[in-house]
Tab-separated table of C-alpha atoms in Angstrom:
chain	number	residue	atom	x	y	z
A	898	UNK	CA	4.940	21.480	17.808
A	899	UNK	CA	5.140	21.419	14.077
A	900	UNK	CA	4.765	24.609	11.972
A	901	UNK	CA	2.581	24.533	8.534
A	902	UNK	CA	3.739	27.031	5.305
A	903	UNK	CA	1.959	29.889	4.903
A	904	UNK	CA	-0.823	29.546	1.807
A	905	UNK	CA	-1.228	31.383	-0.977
A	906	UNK	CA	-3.857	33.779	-0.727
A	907	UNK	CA	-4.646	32.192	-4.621
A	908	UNK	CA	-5.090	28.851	-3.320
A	909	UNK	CA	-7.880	29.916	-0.643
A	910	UNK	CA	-11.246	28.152	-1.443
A	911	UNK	CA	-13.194	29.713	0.966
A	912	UNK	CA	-16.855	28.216	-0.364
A	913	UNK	CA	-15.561	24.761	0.461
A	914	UNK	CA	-12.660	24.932	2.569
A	915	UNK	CA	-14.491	22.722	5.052
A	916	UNK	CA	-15.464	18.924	3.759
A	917	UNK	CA	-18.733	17.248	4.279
A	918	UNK	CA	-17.192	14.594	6.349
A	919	UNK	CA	-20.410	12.242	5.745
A	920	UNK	CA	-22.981	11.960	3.803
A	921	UNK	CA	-24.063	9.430	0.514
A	922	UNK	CA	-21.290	11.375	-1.750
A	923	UNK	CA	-18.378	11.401	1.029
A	924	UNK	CA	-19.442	7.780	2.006
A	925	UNK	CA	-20.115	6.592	-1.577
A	926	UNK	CA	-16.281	7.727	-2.391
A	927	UNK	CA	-15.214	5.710	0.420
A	928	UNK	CA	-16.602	2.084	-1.690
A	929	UNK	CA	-14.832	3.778	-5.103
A	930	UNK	CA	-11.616	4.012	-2.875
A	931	UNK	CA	-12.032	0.687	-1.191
A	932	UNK	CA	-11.999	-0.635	-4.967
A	933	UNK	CA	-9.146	1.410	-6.377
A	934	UNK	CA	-7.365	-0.567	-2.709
A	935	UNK	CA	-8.809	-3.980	-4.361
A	936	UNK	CA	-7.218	-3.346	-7.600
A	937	UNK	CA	-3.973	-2.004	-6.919
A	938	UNK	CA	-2.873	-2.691	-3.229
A	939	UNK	CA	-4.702	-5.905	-3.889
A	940	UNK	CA	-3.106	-7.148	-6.557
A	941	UNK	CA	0.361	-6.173	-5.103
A	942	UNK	CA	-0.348	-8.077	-1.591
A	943	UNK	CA	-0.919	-11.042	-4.132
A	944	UNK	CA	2.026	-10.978	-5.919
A	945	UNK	CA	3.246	-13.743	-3.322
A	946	UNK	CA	1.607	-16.711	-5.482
A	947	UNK	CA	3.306	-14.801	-8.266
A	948	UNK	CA	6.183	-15.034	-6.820
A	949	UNK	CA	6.070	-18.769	-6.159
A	950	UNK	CA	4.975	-19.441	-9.799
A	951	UNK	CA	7.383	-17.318	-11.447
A	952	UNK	CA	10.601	-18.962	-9.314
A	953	UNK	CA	9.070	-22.293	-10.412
A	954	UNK	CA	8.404	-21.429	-13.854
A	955	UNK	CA	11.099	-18.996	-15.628
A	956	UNK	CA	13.965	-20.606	-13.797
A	957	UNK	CA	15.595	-17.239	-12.275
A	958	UNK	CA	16.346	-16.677	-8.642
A	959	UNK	CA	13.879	-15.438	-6.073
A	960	UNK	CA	15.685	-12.217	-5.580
A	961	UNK	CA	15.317	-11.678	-9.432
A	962	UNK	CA	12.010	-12.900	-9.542
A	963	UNK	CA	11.427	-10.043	-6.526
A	964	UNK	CA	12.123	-7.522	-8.462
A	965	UNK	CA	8.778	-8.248	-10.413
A	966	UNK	CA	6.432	-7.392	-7.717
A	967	UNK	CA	8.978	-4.591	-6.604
A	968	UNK	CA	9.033	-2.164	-9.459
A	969	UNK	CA	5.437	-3.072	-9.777
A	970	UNK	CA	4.902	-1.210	-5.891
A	971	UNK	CA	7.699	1.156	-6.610
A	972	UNK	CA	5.492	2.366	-9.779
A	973	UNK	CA	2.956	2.773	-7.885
A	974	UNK	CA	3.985	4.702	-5.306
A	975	UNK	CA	6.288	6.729	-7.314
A	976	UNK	CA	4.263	8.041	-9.470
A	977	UNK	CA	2.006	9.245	-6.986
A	978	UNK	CA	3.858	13.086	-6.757
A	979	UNK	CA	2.536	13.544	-10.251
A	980	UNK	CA	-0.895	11.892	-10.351
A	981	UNK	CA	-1.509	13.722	-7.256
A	982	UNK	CA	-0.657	17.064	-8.306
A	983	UNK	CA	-2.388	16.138	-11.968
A	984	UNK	CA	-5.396	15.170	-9.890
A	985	UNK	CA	-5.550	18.680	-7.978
A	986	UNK	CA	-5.032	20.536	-11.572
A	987	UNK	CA	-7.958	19.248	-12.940
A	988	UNK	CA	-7.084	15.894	-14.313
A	989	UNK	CA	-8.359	13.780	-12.029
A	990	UNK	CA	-10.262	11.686	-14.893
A	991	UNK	CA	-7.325	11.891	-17.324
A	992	UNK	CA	-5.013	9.669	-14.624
A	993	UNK	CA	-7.924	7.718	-13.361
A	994	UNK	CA	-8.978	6.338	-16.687
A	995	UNK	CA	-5.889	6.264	-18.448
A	996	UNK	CA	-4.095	4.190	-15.031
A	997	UNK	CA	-7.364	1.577	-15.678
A	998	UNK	CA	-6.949	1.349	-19.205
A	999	UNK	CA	-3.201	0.316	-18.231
A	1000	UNK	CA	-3.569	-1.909	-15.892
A	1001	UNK	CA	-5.889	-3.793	-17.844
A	1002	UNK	CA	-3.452	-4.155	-20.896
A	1003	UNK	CA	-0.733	-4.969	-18.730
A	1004	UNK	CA	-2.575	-7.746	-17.732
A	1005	UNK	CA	-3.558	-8.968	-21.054
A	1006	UNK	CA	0.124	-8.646	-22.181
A	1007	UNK	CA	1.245	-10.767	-19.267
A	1008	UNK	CA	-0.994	-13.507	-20.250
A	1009	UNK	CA	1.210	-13.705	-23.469
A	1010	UNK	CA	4.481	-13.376	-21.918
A	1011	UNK	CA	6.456	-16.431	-21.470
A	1012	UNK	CA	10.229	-14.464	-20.827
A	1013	UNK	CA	11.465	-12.880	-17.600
A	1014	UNK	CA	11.632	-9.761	-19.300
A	1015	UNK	CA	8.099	-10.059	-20.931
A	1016	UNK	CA	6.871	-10.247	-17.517
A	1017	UNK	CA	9.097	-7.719	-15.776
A	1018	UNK	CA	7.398	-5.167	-18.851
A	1019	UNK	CA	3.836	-6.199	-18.264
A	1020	UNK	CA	2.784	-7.032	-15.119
A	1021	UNK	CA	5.839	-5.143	-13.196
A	1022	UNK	CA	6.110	-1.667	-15.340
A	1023	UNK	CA	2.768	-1.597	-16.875
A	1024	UNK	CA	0.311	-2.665	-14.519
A	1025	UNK	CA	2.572	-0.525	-11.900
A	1026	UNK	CA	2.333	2.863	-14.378
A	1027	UNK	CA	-1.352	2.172	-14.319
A	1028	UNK	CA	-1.623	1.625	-10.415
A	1029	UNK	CA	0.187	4.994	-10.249
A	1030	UNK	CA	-2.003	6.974	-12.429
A	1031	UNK	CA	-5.230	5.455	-10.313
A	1032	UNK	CA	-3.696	4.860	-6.629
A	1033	UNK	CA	-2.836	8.161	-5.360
A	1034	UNK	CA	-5.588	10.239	-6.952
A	1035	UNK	CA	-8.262	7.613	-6.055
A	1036	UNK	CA	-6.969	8.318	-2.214
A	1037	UNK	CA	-6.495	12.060	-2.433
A	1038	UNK	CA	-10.385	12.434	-4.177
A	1039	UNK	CA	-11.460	10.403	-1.051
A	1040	UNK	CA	-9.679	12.059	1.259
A	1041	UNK	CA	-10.811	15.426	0.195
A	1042	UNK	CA	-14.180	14.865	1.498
A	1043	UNK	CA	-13.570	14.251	4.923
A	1044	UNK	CA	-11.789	15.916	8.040
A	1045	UNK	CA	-12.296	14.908	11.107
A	1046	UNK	CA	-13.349	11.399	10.102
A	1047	UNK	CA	-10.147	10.483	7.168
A	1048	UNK	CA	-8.392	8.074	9.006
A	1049	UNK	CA	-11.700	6.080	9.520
A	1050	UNK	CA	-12.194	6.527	5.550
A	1051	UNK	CA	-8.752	5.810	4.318
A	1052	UNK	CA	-9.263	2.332	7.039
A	1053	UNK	CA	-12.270	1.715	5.480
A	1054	UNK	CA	-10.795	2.242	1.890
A	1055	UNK	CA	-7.696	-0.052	2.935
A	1056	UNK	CA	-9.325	-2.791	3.580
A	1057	UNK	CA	-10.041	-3.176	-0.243
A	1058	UNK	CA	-6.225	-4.114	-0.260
A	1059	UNK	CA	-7.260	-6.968	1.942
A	1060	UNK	CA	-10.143	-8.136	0.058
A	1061	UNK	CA	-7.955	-7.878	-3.245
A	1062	UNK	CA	-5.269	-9.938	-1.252
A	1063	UNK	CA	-8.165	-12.667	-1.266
A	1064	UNK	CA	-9.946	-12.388	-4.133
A	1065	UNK	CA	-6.713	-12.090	-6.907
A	1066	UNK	CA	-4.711	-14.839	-4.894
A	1067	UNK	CA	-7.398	-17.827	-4.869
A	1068	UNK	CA	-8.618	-16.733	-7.889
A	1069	UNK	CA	-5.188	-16.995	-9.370
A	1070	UNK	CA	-4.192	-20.218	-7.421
A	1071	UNK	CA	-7.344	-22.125	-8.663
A	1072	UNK	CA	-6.885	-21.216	-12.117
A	1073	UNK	CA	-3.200	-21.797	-12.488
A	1074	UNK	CA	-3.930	-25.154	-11.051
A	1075	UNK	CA	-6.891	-26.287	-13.401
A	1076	UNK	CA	-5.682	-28.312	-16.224
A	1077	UNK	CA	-7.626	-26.518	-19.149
A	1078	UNK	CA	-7.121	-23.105	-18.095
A	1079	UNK	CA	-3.391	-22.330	-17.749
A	1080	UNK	CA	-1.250	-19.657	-17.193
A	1081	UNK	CA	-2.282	-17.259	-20.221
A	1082	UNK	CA	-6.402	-17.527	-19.571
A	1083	UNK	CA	-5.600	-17.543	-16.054
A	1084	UNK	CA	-4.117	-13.248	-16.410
A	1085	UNK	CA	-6.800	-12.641	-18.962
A	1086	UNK	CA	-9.507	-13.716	-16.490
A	1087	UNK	CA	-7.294	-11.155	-13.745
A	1088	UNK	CA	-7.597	-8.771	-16.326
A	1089	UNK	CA	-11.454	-9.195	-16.474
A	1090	UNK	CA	-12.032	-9.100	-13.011
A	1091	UNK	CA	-10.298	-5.640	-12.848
A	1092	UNK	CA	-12.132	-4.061	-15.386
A	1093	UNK	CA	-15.196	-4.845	-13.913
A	1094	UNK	CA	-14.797	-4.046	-10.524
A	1095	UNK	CA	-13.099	-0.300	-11.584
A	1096	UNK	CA	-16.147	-0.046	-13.490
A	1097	UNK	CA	-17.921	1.702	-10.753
A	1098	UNK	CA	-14.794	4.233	-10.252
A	1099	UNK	CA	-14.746	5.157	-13.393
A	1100	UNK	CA	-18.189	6.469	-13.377
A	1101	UNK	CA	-18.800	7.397	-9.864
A	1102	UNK	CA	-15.996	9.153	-8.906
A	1103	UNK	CA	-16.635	13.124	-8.584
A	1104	UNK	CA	-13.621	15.562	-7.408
A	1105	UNK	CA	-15.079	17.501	-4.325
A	1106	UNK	CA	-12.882	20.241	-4.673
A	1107	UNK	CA	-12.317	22.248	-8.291
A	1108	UNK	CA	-8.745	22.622	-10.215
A	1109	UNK	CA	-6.377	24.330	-8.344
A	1110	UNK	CA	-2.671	24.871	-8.698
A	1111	UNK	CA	-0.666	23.733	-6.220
A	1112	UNK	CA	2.494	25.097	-7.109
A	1113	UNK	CA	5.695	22.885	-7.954
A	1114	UNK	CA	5.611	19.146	-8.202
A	1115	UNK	CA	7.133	19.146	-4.612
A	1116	UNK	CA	6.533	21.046	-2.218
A	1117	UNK	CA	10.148	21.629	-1.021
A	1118	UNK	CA	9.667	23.615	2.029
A	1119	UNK	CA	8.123	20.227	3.611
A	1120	UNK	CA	11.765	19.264	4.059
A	1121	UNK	CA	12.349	22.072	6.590
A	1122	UNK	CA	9.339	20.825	8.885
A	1123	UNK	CA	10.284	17.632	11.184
A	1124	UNK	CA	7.066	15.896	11.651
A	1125	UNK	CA	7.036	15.350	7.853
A	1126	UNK	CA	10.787	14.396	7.780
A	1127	UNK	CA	10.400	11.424	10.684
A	1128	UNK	CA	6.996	10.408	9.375
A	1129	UNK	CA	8.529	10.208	6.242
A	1130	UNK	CA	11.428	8.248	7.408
A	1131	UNK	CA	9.478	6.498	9.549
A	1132	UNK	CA	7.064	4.976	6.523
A	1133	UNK	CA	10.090	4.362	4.585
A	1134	UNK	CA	11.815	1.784	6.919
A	1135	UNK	CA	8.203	0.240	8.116
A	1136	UNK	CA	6.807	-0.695	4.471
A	1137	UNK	CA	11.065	-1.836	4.027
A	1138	UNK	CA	10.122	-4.827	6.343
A	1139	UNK	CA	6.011	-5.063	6.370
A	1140	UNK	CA	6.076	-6.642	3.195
A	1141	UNK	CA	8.637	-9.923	3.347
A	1142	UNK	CA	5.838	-11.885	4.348
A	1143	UNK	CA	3.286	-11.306	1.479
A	1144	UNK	CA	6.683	-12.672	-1.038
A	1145	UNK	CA	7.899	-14.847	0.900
A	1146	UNK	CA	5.497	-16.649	3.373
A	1147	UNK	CA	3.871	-19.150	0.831
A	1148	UNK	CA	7.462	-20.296	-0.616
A	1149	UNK	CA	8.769	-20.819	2.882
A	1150	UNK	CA	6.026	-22.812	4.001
A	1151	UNK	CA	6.825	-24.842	0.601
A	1152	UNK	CA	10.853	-24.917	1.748
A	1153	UNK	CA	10.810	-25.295	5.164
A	1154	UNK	CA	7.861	-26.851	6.663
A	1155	UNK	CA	7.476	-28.772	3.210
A	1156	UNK	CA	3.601	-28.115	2.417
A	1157	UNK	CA	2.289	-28.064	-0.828
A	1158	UNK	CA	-0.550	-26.401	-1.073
A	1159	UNK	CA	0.725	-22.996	0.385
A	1160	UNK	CA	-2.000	-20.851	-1.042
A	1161	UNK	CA	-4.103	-21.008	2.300
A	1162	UNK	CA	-1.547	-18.911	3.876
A	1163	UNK	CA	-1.673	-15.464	1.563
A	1164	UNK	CA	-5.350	-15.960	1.710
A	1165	UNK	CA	-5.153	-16.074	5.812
A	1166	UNK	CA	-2.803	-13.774	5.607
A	1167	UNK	CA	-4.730	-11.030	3.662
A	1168	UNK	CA	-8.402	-12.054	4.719
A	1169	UNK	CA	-7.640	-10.946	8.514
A	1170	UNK	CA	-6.574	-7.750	7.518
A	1171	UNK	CA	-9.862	-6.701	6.394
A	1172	UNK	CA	-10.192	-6.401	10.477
A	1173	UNK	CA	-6.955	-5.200	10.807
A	1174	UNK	CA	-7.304	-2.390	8.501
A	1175	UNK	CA	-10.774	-1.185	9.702
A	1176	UNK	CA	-10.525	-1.595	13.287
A	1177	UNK	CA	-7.518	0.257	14.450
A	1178	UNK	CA	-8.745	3.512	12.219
A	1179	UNK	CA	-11.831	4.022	14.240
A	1180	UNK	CA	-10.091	2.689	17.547
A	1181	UNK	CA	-7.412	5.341	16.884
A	1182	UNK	CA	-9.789	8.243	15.746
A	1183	UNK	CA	-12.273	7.652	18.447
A	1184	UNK	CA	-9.884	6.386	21.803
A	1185	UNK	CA	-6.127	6.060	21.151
A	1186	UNK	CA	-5.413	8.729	18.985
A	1187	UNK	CA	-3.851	7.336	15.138
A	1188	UNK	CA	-0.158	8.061	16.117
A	1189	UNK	CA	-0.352	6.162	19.252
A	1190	UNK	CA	-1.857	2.837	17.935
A	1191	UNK	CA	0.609	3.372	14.600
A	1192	UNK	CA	3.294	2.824	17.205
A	1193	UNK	CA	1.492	-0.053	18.723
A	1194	UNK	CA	0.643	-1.597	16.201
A	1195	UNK	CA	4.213	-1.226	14.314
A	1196	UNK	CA	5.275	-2.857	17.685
A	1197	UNK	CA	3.669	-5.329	17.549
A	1198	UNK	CA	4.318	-6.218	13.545
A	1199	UNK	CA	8.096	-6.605	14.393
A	1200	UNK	CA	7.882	-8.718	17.109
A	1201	UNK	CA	5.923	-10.748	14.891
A	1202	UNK	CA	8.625	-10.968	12.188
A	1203	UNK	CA	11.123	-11.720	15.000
A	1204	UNK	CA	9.087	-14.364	16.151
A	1205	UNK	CA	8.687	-16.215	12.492
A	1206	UNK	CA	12.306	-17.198	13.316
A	1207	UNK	CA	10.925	-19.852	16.016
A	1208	UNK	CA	8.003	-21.049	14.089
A	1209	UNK	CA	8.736	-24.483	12.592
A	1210	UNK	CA	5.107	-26.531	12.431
A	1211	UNK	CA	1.763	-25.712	9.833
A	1212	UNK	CA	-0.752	-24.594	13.189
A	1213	UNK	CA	2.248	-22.077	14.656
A	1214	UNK	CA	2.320	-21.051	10.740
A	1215	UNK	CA	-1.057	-20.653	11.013
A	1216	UNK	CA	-1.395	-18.709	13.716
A	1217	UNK	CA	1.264	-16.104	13.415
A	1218	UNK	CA	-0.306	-14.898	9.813
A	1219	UNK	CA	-3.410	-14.385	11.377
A	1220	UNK	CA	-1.477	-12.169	13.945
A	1221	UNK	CA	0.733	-10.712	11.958
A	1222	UNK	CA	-2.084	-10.078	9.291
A	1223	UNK	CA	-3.991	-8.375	11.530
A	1224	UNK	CA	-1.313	-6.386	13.071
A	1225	UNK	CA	0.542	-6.014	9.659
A	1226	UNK	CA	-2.404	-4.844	7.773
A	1227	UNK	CA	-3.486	-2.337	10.456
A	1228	UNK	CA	0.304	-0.722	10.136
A	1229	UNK	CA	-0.149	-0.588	6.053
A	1230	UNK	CA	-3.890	1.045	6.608
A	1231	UNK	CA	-2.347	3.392	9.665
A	1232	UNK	CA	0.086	5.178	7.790
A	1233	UNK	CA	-1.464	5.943	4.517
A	1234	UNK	CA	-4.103	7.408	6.797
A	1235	UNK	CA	-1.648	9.688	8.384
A	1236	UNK	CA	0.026	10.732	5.155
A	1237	UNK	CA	-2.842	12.157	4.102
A	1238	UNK	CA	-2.840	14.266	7.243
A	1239	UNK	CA	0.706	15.462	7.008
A	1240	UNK	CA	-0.892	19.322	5.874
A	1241	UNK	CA	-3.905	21.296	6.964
A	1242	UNK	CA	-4.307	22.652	3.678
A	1243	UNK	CA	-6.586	21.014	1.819
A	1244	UNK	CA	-5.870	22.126	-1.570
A	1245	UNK	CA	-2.363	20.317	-0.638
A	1246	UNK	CA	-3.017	16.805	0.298
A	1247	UNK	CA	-2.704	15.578	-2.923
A	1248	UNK	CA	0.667	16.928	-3.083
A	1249	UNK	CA	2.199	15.630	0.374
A	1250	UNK	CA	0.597	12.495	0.382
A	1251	UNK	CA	1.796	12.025	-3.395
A	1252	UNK	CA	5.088	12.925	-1.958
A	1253	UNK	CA	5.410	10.916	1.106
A	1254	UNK	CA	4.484	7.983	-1.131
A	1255	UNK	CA	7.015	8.924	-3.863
A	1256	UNK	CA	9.759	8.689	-1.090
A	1257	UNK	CA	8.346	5.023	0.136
A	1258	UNK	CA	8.370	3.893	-3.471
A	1259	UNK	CA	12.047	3.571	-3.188
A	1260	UNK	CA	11.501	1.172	0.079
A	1261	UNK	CA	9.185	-1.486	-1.902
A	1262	UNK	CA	11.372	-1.033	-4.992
A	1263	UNK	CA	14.541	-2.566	-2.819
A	1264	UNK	CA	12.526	-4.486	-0.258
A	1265	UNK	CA	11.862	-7.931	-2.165
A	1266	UNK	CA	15.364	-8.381	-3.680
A	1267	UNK	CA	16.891	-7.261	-0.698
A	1268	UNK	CA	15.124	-9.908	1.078
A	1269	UNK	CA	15.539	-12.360	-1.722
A	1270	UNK	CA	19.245	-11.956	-1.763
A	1271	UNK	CA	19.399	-12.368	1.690
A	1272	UNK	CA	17.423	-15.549	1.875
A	1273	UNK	CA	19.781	-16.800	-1.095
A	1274	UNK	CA	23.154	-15.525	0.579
A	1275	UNK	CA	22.093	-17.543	3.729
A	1276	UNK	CA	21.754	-20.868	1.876
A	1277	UNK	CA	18.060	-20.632	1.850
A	1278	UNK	CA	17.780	-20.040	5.470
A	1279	UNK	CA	15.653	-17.076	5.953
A	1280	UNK	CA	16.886	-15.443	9.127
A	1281	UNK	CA	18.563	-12.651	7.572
A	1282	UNK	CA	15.704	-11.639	5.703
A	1283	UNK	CA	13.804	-11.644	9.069
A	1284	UNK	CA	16.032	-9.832	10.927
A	1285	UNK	CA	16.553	-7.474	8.494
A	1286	UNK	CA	12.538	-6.830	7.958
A	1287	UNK	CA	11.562	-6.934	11.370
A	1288	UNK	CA	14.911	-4.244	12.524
A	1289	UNK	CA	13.685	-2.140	9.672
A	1290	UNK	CA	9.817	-1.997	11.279
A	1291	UNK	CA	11.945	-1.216	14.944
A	1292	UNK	CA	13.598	1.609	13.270
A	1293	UNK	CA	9.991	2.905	11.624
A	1294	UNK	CA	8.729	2.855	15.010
A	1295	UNK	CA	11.457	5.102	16.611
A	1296	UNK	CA	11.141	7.460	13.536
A	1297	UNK	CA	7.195	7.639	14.440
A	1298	UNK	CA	7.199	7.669	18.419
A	1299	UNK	CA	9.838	10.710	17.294
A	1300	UNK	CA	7.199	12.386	15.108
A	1301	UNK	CA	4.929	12.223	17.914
A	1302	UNK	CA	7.405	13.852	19.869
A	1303	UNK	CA	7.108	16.639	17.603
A	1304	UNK	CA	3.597	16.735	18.201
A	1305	UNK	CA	3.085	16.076	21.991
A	1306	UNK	CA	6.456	16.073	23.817
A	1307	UNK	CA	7.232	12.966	25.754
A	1308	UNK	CA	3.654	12.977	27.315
A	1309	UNK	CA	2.578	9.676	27.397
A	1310	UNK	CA	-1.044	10.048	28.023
A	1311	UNK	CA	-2.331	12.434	25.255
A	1312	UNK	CA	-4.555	11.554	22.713
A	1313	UNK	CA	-2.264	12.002	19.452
């Protein structure tokens, strides 16, 4: 059984040490998070049409073009162990609005970039800064008012990331495509679009708990506790190999089973995990426990990838992104949700979960070019890349079924 760290007696908050866990406010935060999913998981699960414009387009590699939409997630993430501990000082609205502000003018830049490194600037290191500054507050705000119901929240919240993966994709597509539009009106529209929708954020959101120190930016005395250590891990190598097919699907439908109008896919691909990140929260929470239908569901998202070796023909490609979106997308909702539970100290969950998502910046930082180079070592062929993704979600899954083992033993039937 894992061990938590004594608290500070300073950091008690006795008047609201328990959330509301429902309720208009708690359940009013969960919309505000399921939009700050829309606008920065969103746009990241897009990036695939990106991707496919920018290899066409700037005449660089797909591994370099990878690196785009990496740093962007890496950004993200990574600066998540400072937003989060900026959020619990007091400065929640400081990050929130600043990350918006951002985003948007990363966004504007991009539309008049026309360089490789123009682009890498704006829509990798700018927009990522901002998705940074709003990500891993927005979650940590949420998460703050609930307990016993935050893995059915942060599902709830996730599936903005699928709904983003719809919404920024098509729109993108069909204005890329439309003769008097055009690249540059097409990232000013993007930039539009996210204003508005974070609109609602920026006015509604309301900290639950008040400022609080949380001590140093990392809470170094995690490392000693082995639940956090193999969940950590275990994250890591999962997101190293969930993500090849949100780069990479719509340009190897274009390369290998020669279709042209590859757009279809990302939006299949993102619009079933609306299900798949809802469902398995409240399945998990209320039946199967979260840790045991993380595992499952990890399972289940490698055997996928494994099986995208075989696939040769539109309807199987069809067919295995609604799968693997569902299954995919429930493994990306899954473990945010237990990040946030990696402390029972309140006052520290912006702190962990900043750090735990710090750590897994480093994973989608690495992932696309690794998977890039891979595909372009091979000749095209794309069978490293899917081994290599697919082994890394195997190896996630050992490092979670092992964090369970912390938890539970090797009992089989308990409710974890």
């Amino acid at each position: 059984m894992r061990s938590e760290p004594k608290s500070s007696p300073i950091l008690q908050l006795p008047s609201m040490s328990k959330p509301p866990d429902g309720g208009f406010m708690a359940w009013w935060h969960v919309f505000l998070c399921h939009m700050v999913f829309f606008n920065t998981w969103g746009l990241a699960n897009s990036y695939g049409v990106f991707q496919q414009h920018y290899t066409e387009t700037l005449g660089h590699s797909a591994s370099d073009i990878g690196w785009i939409g990496g740093i962007q997630m890496f950004l993200m993430l990574f600066g998540g162990v400072f937003s989060g501990r900026a959020s619990d000082a007091g400065y929640f609205r400081h990050c929130f609005v600043t990350g918006v502000i951002m985003q948007v003018f990363g966004l504007c830049m991009a539309s008049l970039s026309t360089r490789y490194y123009e682009i890498l600037l704006s829509q990798a290191v700018c927009v990522g800064i901002g998705s940074g500054l709003v990500f891993t507050p927005g979650l940590s705000i949420m998460g703050s008012y609930f307990q016993k119901y935050r893995s059915v929240a942060v599902g709830l919240s996730a599936a903005g990331a699928a709904t983003g993966g719809m919404v920024y994709p098509a729109t993108t597509n069909a204005l890329l495509n439309h003769s008097n539009i055009g690249f540059p009106w097409t990232m000013r529209i993007l930039a539009l679009i996210m204003l508005v929708t974070h609109i609602p954020s920026v006015v509604g959101y309301r900290p639950y708990l008040p400022p609080r120190s949380t001590g140093p930016v990392v809470e170094w005395s995690a490392f000693r506790e082995w639940p956090f250590v193999f969940f950590t891990t275990s994250m890591f190598l999962n997101f190293w190999g969930l993500y090849m097919a949100f780069y990479y699907l719509g340009i190897f439908a274009r390369e290998q089973i020669h279709l042209k109008e590859s757009i279809n896919l990302l939006v299949v691909l993102n619009g079933v995990g609306v299900l798949g990140r809802s469902s398995p929260c409240f399945i998990g929470e209320r039946f199967t426990g979260i840790v045991n239908i993380t595992i499952f569901c990890s399972a289940i998202s490698a055997i996928c990838v494994y099986c995208w070796v075989a696939i040769g023909d539109l309807p199987g490609l069809y067919a295995w992104a609604v799968v693997y979106g569902i299954f995919a997308g429930a493994t990306q909702a899954l473990l945010p949700a237990l990040a946030t539970r990696q402390t029972k100290d309140i006052t520290k969950v912006g702190t962990r979960t900043g750090m735990v998502l710090t750590i897994v910046s480093f994973s989608c930082l690495t992932a696309p070019a690794i998977q890039g180079a891979l595909i372009q070592a091979c000749g095209g062929d794309y069978l490293g890349a899917q081994a290599f993704s697919a082994s890394s979600i195997v190896l996630g899954m050992m490092f979670l079924w092992l964090y369970r083992w912390c938890q539970v033993g090797l009992k089989l039937d308990v409710k974890v």
